[in-house]
Coordinates of C-alpha atoms in Angstrom, one line a residue:
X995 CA 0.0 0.0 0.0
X996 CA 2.9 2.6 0.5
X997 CA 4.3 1.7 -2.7
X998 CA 1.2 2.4 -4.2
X999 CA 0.4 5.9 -2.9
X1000 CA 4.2 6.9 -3.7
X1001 CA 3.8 5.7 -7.3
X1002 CA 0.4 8.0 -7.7
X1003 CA 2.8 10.8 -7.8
X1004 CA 3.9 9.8 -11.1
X1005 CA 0.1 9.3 -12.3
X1006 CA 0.6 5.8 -13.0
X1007 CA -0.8 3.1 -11.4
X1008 CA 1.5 -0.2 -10.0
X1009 CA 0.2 -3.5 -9.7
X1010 CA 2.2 -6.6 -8.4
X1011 CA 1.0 -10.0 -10.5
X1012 CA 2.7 -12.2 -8.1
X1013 CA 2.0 -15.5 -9.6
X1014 CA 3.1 -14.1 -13.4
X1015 CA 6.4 -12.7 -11.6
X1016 CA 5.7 -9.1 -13.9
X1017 CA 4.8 -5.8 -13.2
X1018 CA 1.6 -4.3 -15.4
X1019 CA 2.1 -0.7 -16.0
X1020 CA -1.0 1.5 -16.9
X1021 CA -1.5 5.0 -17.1
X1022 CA -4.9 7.1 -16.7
X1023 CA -5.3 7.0 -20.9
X1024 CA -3.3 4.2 -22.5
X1025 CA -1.8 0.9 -21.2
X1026 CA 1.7 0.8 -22.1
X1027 CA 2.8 -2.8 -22.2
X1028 CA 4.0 -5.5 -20.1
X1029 CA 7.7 -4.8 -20.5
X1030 CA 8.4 -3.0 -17.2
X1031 CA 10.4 0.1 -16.1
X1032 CA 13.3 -0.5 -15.1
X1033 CA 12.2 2.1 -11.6
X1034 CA 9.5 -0.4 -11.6
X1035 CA 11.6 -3.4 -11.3
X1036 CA 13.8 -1.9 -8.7
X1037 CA 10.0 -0.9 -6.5
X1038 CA 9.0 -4.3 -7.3
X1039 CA 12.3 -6.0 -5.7
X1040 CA 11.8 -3.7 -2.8
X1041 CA 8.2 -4.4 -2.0
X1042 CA 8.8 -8.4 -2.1
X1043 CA 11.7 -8.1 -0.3
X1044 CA 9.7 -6.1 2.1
X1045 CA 7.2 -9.1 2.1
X1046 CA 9.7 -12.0 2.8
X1047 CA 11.5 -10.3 5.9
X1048 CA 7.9 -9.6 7.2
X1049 CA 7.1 -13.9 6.7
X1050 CA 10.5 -15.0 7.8
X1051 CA 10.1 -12.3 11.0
X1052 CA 7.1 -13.6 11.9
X1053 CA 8.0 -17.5 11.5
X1054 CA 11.1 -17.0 13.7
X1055 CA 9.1 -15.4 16.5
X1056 CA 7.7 -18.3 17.7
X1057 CA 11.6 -20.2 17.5
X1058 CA 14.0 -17.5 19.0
X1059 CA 13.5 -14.3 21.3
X1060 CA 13.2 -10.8 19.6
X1061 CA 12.9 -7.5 20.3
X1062 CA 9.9 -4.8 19.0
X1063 CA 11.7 -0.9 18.5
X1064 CA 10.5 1.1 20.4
X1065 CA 10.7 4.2 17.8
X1066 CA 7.9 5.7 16.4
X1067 CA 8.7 6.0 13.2
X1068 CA 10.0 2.2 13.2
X1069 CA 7.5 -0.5 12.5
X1070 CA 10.3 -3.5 11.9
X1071 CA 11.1 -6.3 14.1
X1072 CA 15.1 -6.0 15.4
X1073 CA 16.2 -9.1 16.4
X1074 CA 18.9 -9.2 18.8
X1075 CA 22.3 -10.5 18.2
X1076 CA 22.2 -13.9 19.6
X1077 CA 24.9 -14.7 22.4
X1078 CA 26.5 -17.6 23.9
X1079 CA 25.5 -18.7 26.9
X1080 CA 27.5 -19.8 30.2
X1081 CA 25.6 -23.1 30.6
X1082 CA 22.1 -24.1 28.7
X1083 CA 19.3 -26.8 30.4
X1084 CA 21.2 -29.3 27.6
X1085 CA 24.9 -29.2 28.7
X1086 CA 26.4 -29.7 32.2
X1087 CA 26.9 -26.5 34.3
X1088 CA 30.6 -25.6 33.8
X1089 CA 32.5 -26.0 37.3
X1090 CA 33.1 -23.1 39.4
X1091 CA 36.5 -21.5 39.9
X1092 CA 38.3 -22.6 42.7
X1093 CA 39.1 -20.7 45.8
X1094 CA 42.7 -18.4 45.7
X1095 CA 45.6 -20.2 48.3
X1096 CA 46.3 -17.6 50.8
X1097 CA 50.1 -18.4 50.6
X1098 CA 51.6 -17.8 54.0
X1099 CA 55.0 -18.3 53.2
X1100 CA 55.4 -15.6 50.4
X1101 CA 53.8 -12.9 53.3
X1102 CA 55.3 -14.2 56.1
X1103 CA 58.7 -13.7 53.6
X1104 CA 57.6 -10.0 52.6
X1105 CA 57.2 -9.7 57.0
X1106 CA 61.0 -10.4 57.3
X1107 CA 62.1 -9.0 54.5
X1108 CA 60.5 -5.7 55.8
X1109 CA 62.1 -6.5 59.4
X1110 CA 65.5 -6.7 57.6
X1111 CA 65.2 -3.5 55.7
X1112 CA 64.6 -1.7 59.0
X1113 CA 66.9 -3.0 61.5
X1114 CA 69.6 -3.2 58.5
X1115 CA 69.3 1.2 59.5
X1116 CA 70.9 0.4 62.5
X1117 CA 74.5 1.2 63.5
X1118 CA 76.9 -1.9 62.8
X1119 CA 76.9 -3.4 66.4
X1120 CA 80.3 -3.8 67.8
X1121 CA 82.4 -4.5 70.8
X1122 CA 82.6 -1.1 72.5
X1123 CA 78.3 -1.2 70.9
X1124 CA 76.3 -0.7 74.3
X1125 CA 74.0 -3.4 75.4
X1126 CA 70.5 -3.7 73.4
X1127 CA 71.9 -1.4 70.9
X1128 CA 70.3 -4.4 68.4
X1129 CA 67.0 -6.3 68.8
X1130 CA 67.4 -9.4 70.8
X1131 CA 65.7 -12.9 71.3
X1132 CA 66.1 -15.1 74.2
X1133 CA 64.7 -18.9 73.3
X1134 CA 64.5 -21.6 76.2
X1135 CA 64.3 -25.2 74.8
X1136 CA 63.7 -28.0 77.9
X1137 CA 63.9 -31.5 76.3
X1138 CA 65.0 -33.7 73.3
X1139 CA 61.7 -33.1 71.6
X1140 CA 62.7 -33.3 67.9
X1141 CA 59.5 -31.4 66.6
X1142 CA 60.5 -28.9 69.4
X1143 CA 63.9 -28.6 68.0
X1144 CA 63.3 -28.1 64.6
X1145 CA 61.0 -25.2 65.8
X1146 CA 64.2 -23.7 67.7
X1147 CA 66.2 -24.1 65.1
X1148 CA 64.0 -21.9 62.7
X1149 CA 63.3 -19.2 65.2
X1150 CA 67.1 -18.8 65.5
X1151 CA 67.8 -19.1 61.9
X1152 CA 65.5 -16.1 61.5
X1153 CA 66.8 -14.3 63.7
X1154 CA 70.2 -14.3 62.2
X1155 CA 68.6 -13.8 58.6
X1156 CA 67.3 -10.2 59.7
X1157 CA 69.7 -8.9 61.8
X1158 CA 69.1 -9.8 65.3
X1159 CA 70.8 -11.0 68.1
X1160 CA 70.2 -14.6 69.3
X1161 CA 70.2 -16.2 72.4
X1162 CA 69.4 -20.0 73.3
X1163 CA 69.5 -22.2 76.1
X1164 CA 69.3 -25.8 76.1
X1165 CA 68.1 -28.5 78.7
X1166 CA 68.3 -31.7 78.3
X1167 CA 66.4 -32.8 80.7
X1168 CA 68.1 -36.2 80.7
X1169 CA 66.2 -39.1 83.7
X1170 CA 64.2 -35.2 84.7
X1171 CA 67.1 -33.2 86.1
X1172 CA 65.7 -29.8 85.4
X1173 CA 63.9 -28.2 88.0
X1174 CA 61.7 -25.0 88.1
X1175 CA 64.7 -23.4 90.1
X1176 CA 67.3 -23.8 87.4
X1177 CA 64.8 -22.5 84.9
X1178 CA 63.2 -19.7 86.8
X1179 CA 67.0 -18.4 87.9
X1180 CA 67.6 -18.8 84.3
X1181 CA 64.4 -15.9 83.1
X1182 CA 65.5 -14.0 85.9
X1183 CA 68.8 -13.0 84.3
X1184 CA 66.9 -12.4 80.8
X1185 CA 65.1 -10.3 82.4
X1186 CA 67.8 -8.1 83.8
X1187 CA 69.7 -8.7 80.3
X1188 CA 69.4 -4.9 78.6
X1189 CA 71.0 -6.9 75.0
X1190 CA 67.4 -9.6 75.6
X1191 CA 64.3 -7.7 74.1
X1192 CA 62.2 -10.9 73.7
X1193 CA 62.0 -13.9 75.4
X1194 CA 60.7 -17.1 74.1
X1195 CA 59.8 -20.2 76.1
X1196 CA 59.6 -23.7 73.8
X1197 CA 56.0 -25.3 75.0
X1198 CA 55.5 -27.5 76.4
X1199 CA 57.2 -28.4 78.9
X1200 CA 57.9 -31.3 80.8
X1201 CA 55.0 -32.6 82.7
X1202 CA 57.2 -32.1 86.1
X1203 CA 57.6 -28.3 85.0
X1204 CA 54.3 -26.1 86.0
X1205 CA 54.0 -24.2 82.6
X1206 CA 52.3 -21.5 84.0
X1207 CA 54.6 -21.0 86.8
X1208 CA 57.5 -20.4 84.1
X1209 CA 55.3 -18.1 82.1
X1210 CA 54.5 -15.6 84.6
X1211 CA 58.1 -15.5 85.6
X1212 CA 59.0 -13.6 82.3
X1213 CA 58.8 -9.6 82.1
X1214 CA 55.1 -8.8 80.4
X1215 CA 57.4 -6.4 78.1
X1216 CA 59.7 -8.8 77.4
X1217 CA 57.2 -11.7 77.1
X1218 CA 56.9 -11.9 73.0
X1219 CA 55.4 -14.7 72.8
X1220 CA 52.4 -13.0 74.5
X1221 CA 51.2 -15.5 77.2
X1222 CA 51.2 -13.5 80.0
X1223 CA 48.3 -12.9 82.1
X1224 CA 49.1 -9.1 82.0
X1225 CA 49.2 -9.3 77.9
X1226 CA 46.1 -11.6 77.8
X1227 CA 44.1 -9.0 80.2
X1228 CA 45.1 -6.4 78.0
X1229 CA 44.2 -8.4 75.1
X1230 CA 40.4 -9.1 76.5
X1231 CA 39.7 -5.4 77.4
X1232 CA 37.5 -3.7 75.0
X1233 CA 38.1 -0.3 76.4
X1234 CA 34.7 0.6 75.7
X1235 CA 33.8 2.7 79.1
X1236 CA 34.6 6.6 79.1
X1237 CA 37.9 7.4 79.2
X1238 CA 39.4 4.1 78.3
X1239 CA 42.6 5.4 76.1
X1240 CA 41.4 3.6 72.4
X1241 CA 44.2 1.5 70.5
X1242 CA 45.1 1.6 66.7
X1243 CA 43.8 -2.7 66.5
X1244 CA 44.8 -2.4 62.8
X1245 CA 48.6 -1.5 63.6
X1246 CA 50.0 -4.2 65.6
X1247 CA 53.2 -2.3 66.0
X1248 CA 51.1 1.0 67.7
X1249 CA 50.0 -1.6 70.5
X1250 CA 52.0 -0.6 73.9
X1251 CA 51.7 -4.7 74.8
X1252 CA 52.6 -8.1 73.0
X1253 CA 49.8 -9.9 70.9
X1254 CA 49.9 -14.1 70.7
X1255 CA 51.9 -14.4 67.1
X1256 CA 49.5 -17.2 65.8
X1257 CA 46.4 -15.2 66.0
X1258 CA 48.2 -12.0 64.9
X1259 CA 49.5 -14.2 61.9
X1260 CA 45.8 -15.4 61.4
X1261 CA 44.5 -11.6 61.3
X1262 CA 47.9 -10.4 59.5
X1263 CA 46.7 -13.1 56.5
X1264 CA 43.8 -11.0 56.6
X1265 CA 44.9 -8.0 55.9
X1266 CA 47.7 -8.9 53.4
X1267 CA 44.8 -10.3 51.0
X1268 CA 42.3 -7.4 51.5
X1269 CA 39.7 -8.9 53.7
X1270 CA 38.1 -6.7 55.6
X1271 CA 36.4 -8.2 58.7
X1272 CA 34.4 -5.7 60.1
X1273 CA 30.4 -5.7 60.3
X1274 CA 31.1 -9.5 58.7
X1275 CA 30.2 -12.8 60.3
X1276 CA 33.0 -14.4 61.6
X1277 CA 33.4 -18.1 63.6
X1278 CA 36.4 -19.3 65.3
X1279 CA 36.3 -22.9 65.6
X1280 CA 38.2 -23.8 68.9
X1281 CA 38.8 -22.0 72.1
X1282 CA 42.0 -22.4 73.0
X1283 CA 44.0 -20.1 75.3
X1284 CA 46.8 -20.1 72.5
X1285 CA 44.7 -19.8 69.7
X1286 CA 41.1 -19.7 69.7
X1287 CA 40.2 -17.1 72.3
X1288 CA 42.9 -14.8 71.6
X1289 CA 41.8 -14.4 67.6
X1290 CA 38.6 -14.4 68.5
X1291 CA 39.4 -11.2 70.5
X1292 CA 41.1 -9.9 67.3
X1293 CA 38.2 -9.9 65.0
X1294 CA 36.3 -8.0 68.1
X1295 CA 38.3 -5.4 68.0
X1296 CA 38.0 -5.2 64.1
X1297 CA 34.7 -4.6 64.9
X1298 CA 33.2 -8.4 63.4
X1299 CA 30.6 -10.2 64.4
X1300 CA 32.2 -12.9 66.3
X1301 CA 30.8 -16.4 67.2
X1302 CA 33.2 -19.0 68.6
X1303 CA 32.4 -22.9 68.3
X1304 CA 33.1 -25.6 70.5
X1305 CA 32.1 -29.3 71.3
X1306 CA 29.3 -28.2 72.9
X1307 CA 28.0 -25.9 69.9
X1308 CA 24.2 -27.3 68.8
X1309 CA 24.2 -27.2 65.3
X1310 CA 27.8 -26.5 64.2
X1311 CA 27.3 -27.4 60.3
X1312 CA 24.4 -24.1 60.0
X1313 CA 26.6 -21.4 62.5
X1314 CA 29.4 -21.5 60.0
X1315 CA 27.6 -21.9 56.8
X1316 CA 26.2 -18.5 57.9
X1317 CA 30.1 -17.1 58.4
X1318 CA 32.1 -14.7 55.7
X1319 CA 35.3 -15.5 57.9
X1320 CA 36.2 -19.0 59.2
X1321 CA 39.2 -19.8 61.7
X1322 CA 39.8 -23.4 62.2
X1323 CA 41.9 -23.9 65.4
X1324 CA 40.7 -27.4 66.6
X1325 CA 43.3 -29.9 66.1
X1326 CA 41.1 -32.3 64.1
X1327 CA 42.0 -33.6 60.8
X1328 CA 39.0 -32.2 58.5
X1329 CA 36.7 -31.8 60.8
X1330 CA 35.5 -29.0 58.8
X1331 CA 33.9 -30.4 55.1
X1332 CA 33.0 -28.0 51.9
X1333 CA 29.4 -28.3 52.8
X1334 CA 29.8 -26.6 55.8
X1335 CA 31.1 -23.0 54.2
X1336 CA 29.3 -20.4 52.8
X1337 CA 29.7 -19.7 48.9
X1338 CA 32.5 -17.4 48.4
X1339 CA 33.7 -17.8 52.7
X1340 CA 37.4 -17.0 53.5
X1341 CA 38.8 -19.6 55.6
X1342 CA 41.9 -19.5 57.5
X1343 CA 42.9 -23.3 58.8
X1344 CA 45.3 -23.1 61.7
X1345 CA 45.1 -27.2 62.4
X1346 CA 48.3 -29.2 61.4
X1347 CA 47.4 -32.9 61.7
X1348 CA 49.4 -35.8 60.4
X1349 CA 47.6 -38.6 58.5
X1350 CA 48.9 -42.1 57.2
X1351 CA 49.4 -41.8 53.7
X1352 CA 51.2 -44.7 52.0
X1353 CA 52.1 -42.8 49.0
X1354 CA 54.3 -40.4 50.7
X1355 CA 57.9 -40.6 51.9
X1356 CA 57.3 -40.6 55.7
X1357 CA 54.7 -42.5 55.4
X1358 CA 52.5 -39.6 56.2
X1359 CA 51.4 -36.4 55.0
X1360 CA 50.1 -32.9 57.3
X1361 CA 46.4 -31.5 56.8
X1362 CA 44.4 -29.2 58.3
X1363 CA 41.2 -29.3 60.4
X1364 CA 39.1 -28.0 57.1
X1365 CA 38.7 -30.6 54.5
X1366 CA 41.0 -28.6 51.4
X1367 CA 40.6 -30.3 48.7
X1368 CA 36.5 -29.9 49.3
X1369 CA 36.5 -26.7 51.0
X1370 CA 38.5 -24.3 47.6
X1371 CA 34.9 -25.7 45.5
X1372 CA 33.4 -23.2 47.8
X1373 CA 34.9 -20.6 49.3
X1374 CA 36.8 -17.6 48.0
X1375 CA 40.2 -17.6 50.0
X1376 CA 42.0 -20.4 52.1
X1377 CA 44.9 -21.0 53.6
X1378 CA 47.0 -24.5 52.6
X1379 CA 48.3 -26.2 55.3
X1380 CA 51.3 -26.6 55.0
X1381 CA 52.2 -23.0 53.9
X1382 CA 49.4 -21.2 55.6
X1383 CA 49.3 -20.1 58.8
X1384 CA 52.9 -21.6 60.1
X1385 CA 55.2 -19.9 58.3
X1386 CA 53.3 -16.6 60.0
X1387 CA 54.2 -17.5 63.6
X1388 CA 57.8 -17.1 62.9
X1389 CA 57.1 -13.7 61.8
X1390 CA 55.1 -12.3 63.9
X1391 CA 58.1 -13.5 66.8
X1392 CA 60.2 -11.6 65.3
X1393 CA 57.9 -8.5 64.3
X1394 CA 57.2 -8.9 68.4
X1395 CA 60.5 -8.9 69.6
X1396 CA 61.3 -5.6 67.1
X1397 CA 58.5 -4.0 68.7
X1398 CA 59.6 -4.7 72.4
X1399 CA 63.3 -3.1 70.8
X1400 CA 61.6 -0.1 69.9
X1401 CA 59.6 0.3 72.6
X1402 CA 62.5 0.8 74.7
X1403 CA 64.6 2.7 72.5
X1404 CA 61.8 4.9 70.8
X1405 CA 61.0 5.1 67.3
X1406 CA 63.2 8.0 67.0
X1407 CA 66.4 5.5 67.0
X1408 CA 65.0 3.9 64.2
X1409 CA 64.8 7.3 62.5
X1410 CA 67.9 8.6 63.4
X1411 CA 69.4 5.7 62.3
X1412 CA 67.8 6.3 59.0
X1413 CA 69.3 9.6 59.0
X1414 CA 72.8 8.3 59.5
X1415 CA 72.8 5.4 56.3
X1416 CA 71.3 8.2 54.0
X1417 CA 73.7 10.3 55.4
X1418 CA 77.0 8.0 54.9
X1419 CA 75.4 7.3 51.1
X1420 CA 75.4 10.6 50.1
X1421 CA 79.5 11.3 51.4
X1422 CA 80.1 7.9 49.7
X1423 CA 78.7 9.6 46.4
X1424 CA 80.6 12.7 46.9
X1425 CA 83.9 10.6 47.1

């Protein structure tokens, strides 16, 4: 029909045999002939054309999805490019990605590389050096434990990678010759020692050794491992009433007291990925003195909702499906399965547990208390284990006992020290 009325203009009149495939031509006076224009062939073309999108438009609407324009002056059907889809009711769902490894050792590396870069702008310590003029550690090892040993070993070795000062005792403790005397005479002296900044005593302890008895025999300020009942008060105070002085709970080193190094390595993972725990849903699973309690405190001051489970927790499997943040600190070899965590959870897994595996060399092979392998289907973040959480402790020893150092001697060594290398590289650049 709008061919029609545009052809009138022309005084001629247009008419479409459709089953003859021509085009009659007539005018108002005389018919001209069958043998077309060729502006009537090129109409004709159009207005089929015009026809056949119009058919095959309104056959494919009932097959595929379109969409009508919504312009005025538009009366077409647009059909959509079509797109490929993620997964279709036909073909398996493709798997989700897996949760990132929150690789302890590479932080807990960056940690003591920092330490090194800042006591390394210390003056050279020397013989006529005065005492504590460098950080120093104090480690006490009772007993032939090899696992024990191994973990002395490492402390020291890190101590010497960085730039402090190490100092270890050993007791061998051979047919139970060590008494509480010999040890407590033994912190005594560290305690008076201006070169010992941190002391460390290797847990446990004999069973004929009262472990608290030793603890609370070490100087709170030189007490890095952060056990004493004068750190864990400190610890567990909110100071929420009026006039409570308020602490800087995101800088570790601003704190005037020593914080447990596992649970600070927990909430230092934390913050080395990103995660930010406040106003979240956080569960602590354990409530340990060393680990569970103390952490749990950590996320409370970070202001997150904190619930901690133990064995007498009704319903364990739905109070942490409903947590964003999940500590693990039970000491039971995946306890914790993949359908326990919420979609896109961050878990940090503090267990080490050994279990017999045939396939490896010892004859055994270290896990944690979440189920790994299950548990990175679901969640966003986890820690490995090994490689998680362990490799923090270490650190945060020696990030302790460089806080106890400067606690004495001021930040304002630390700067003037600063001062001094920038100082003797510029003369060396003049020379």
């Amino acid at each position: 029909q709008i061919a029609c009325k545009k052809i009138t203009r022309y005084n001629r009149e247009y008419f479409i045999a459709s089953q003859q495939q021509a085009v009659y031509c007539s005018g108002p006076s005389s018919i001209t002939s069958f043998m077309p224009s060729r502006a009537a062939v090129l109409l004709g073309i159009v207005v089929l054309s015009l026809v056949f999108v119009q058919s095959t438009a309104s056959t494919a609407f009932l097959a595929s999805p379109f969409e009508v324009s919504s312009a005025p002056s538009s009366s077409a059907l647009r059909i959509p490019q079509t797109k490929t889809m993620a997964t279709t009711a036909s073909s398996p769902s493709s798997s989700s990605p897996l949760a990132k490894d929150i690789d302890g050792k590479s932080i807990a590396a960056a940690i003591r590389s920092e330490l090194t870069q800042q006591i390394s702008l210390l003056p050279p310590s020397t013989a006529s050096s005065p005492p504590g003029s460098r950080p120093g550690l104090a480690v006490m090892l009772v007993g032939q434990r090899r696992d024990s040993q191994t973990y002395v070993r490492m402390k020291e070795k890190a101590c010497h990678d960085c730039g402090m000062n190490s100092f270890l005792r050993v007791y061998d403790n051979v047919d139970g010759d060590v008494t509480e005397e010999l040890l407590l005479n033994q912190i005594s002296e560290w305690n008076d020692d201006l070169a010992v900044h941190g002391i460390l005593v290797q847990l446990p302890l004999p069973a004929h050794i009262d472990e608290e008895v030793i603890l609370r025999a070490v100087r709170p300020d030189k007490d890095v491992d952060g056990l004493h009942p004068a750190n864990t008060a400190r610890l567990f105070s909110t100071s929420t009433h009026a006039g409570a002085a308020k602490l800087n709970w995101k800088d570790f080193s601003s704190l005037p007291f020593h914080v447990p190094c596992t649970p600070q390595g927990c909430i230092e993972l934390l913050d080395r990925i990103g995660v930010d725990v406040e106003g979240k849903n956080a569960v602590v699973i354990g409530r340990s003195n060393l680990v569970g309690l103390p952490v749990a405190m950590l996320l409370l001051h970070r202001n997150a909702t904190v619930t901690i489970v133990h064995s007498r927790t009704r319903d364990i499997e739905a109070v942490v499906k409903n947590a964003d943040v999940v500590i693990a600190a039970v000491g039971r070899a995946k306890m914790v399965p993949g359908s326990w965590l919420k979609k896109g959870a961050v878990v940090v897994d503090v267990g080490i547990n050994s279990v017999e595996d045939a396939t490896a060399k010892r004859g055994y092979r270290l896990v944690g208390d979440v189920d790994y392998d299950c548990a990175r289907e679901i969640c966003e973040w986890i820690t490995p284990v090994p490689g998680g959480v362990g490799p923090m402790t270490i650190a945060m020893l020696l990030r302790n006992t460089w806080n106890s150092w400067k606690r004495k001697n001021g930040d304002s060594a630390t700067a003037g020290a600063a001062d001094d290398v920038a100082s003797e590289a510029v003369e060396g650049g003049k020379q």
